PDB file of C-alpha atoms in Angstrom:
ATOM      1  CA  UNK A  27      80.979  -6.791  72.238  1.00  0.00           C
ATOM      2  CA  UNK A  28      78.836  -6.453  75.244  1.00  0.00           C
ATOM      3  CA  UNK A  29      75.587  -6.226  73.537  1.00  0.00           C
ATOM      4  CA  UNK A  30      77.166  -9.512  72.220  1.00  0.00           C
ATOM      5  CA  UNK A  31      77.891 -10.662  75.608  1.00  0.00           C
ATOM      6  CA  UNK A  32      74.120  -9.741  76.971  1.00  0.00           C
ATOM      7  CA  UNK A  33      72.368 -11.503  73.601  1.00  0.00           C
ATOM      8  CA  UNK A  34      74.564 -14.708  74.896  1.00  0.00           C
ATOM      9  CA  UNK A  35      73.413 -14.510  78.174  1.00  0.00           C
ATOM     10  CA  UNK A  36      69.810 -14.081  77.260  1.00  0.00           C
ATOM     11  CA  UNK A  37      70.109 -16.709  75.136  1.00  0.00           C
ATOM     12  CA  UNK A  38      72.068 -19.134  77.299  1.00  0.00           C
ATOM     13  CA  UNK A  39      69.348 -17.914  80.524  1.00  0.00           C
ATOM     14  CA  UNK A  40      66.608 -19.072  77.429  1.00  0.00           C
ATOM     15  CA  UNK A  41      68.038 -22.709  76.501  1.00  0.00           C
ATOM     16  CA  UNK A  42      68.632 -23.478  79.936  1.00  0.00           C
ATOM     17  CA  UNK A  43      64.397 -22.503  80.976  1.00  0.00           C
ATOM     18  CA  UNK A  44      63.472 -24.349  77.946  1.00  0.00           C
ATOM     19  CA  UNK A  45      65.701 -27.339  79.394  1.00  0.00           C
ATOM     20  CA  UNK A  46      63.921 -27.028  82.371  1.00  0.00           C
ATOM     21  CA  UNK A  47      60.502 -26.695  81.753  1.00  0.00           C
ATOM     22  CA  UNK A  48      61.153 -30.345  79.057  1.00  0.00           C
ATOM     23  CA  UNK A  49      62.032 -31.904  82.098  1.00  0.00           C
ATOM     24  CA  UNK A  50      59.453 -31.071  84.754  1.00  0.00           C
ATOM     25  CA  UNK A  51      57.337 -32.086  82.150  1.00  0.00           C
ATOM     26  CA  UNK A  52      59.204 -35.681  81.534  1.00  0.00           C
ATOM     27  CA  UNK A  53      59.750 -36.129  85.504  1.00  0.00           C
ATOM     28  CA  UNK A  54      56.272 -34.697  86.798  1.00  0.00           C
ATOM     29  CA  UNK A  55      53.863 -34.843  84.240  1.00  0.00           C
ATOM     30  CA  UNK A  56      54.508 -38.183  82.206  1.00  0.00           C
ATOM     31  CA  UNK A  57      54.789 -40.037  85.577  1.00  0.00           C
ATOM     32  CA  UNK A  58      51.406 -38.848  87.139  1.00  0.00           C
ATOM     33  CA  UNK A  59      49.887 -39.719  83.914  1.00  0.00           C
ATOM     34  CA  UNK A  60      51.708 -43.120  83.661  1.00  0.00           C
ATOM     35  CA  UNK A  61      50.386 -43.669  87.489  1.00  0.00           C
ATOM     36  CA  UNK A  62      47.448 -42.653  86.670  1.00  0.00           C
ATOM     37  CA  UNK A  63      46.728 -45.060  83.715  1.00  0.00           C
ATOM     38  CA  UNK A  64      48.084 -47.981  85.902  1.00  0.00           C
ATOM     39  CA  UNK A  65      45.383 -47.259  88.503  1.00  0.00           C
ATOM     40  CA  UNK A  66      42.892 -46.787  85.551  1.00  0.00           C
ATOM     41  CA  UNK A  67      43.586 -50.696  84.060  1.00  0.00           C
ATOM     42  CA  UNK A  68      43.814 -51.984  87.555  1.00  0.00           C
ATOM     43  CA  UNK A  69      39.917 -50.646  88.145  1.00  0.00           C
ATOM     44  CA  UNK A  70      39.285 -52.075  84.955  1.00  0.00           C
ATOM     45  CA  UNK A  71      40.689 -55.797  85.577  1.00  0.00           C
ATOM     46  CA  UNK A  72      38.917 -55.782  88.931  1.00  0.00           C
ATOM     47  CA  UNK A  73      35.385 -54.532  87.939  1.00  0.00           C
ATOM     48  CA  UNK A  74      33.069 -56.602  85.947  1.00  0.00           C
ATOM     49  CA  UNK A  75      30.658 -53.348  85.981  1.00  0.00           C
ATOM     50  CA  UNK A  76      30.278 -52.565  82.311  1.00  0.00           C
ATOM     51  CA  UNK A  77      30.236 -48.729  82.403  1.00  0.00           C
ATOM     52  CA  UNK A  78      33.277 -48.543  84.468  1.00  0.00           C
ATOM     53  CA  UNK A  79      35.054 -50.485  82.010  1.00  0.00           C
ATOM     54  CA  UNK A  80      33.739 -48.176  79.643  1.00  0.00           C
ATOM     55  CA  UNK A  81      34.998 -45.096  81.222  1.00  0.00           C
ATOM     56  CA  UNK A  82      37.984 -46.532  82.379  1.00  0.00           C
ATOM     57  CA  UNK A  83      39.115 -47.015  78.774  1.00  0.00           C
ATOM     58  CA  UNK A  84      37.674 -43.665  77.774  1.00  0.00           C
ATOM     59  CA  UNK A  85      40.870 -42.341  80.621  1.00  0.00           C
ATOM     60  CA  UNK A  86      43.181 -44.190  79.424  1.00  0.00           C
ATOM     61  CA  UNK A  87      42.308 -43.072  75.851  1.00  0.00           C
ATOM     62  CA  UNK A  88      42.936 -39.330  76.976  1.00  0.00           C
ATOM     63  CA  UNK A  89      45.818 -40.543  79.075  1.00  0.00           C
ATOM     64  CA  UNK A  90      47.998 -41.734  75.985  1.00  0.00           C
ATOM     65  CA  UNK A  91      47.290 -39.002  74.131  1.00  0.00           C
ATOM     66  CA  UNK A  92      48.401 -36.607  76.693  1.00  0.00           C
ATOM     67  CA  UNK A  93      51.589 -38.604  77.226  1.00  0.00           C
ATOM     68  CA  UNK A  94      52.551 -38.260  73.576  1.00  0.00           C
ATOM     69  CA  UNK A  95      51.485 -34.887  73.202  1.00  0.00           C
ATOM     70  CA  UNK A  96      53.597 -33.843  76.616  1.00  0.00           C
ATOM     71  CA  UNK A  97      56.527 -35.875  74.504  1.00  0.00           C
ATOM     72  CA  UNK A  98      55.957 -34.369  71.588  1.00  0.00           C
ATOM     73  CA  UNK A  99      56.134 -31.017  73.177  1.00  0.00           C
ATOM     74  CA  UNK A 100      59.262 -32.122  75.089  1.00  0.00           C
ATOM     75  CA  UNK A 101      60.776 -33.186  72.092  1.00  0.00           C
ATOM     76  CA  UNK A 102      59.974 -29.357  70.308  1.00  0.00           C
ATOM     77  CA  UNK A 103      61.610 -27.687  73.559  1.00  0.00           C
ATOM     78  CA  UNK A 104      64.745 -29.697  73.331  1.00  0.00           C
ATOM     79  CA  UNK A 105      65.181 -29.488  69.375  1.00  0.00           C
ATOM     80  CA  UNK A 106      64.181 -26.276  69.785  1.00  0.00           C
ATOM     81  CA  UNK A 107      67.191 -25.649  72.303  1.00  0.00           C
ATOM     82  CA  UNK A 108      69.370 -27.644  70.018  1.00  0.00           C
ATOM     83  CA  UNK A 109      68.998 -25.557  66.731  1.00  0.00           C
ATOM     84  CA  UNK A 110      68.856 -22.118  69.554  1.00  0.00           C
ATOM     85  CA  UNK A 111      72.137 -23.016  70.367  1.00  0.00           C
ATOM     86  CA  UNK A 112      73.584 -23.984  67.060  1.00  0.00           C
ATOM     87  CA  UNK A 113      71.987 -20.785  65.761  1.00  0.00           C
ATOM     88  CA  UNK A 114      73.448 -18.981  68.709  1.00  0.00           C
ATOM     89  CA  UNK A 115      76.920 -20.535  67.615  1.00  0.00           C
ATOM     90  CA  UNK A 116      76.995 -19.687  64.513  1.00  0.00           C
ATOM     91  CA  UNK A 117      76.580 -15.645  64.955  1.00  0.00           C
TER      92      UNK A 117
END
């Protein structure tokens, strides 16, 4: 019973980091790179300098793939948590 009681707690102290961790990523990470990419197009509508425009694009390129990869991996930590706990539950 108390080995029980420790694997719970482990696992509860586990769910609850993985929680975490999803949502500095959704609250600090997606919204630099969202303010980031809004800076990016507003260089882009105001120059008329070709390679700027060029690498302006290039950024924002990079920038929407890092904001679906960062949801992506939010997405795994949360499932992740979801099927830990229902796993958890179950034993």
């Amino acid at each position: 019973m108390i080995e029980l009681n420790g694997k719970i707690k482990q696992d509860t102290t586990l769910v609850r980091e993985r929680e975490r961790i999803a949502r500095a990523m959704h609250d600090d990470l997606a919204q630099y790179l969202t303010a980031l990419s809004l800076h990016t197009k507003a260089i882009s509508r105001v120059s008329e300098n070709e390679e700027v425009l060029i690498h302006t694009n290039e950024i924002n390129n990079l920038i929407t793939s890092s904001r679906l990869n960062i949801k992506h991996i939010i997405w795994d930590l949360l499932n992740n948590c979801l099927l830990y706990t229902s796993d958890a539950a179950d034993e």
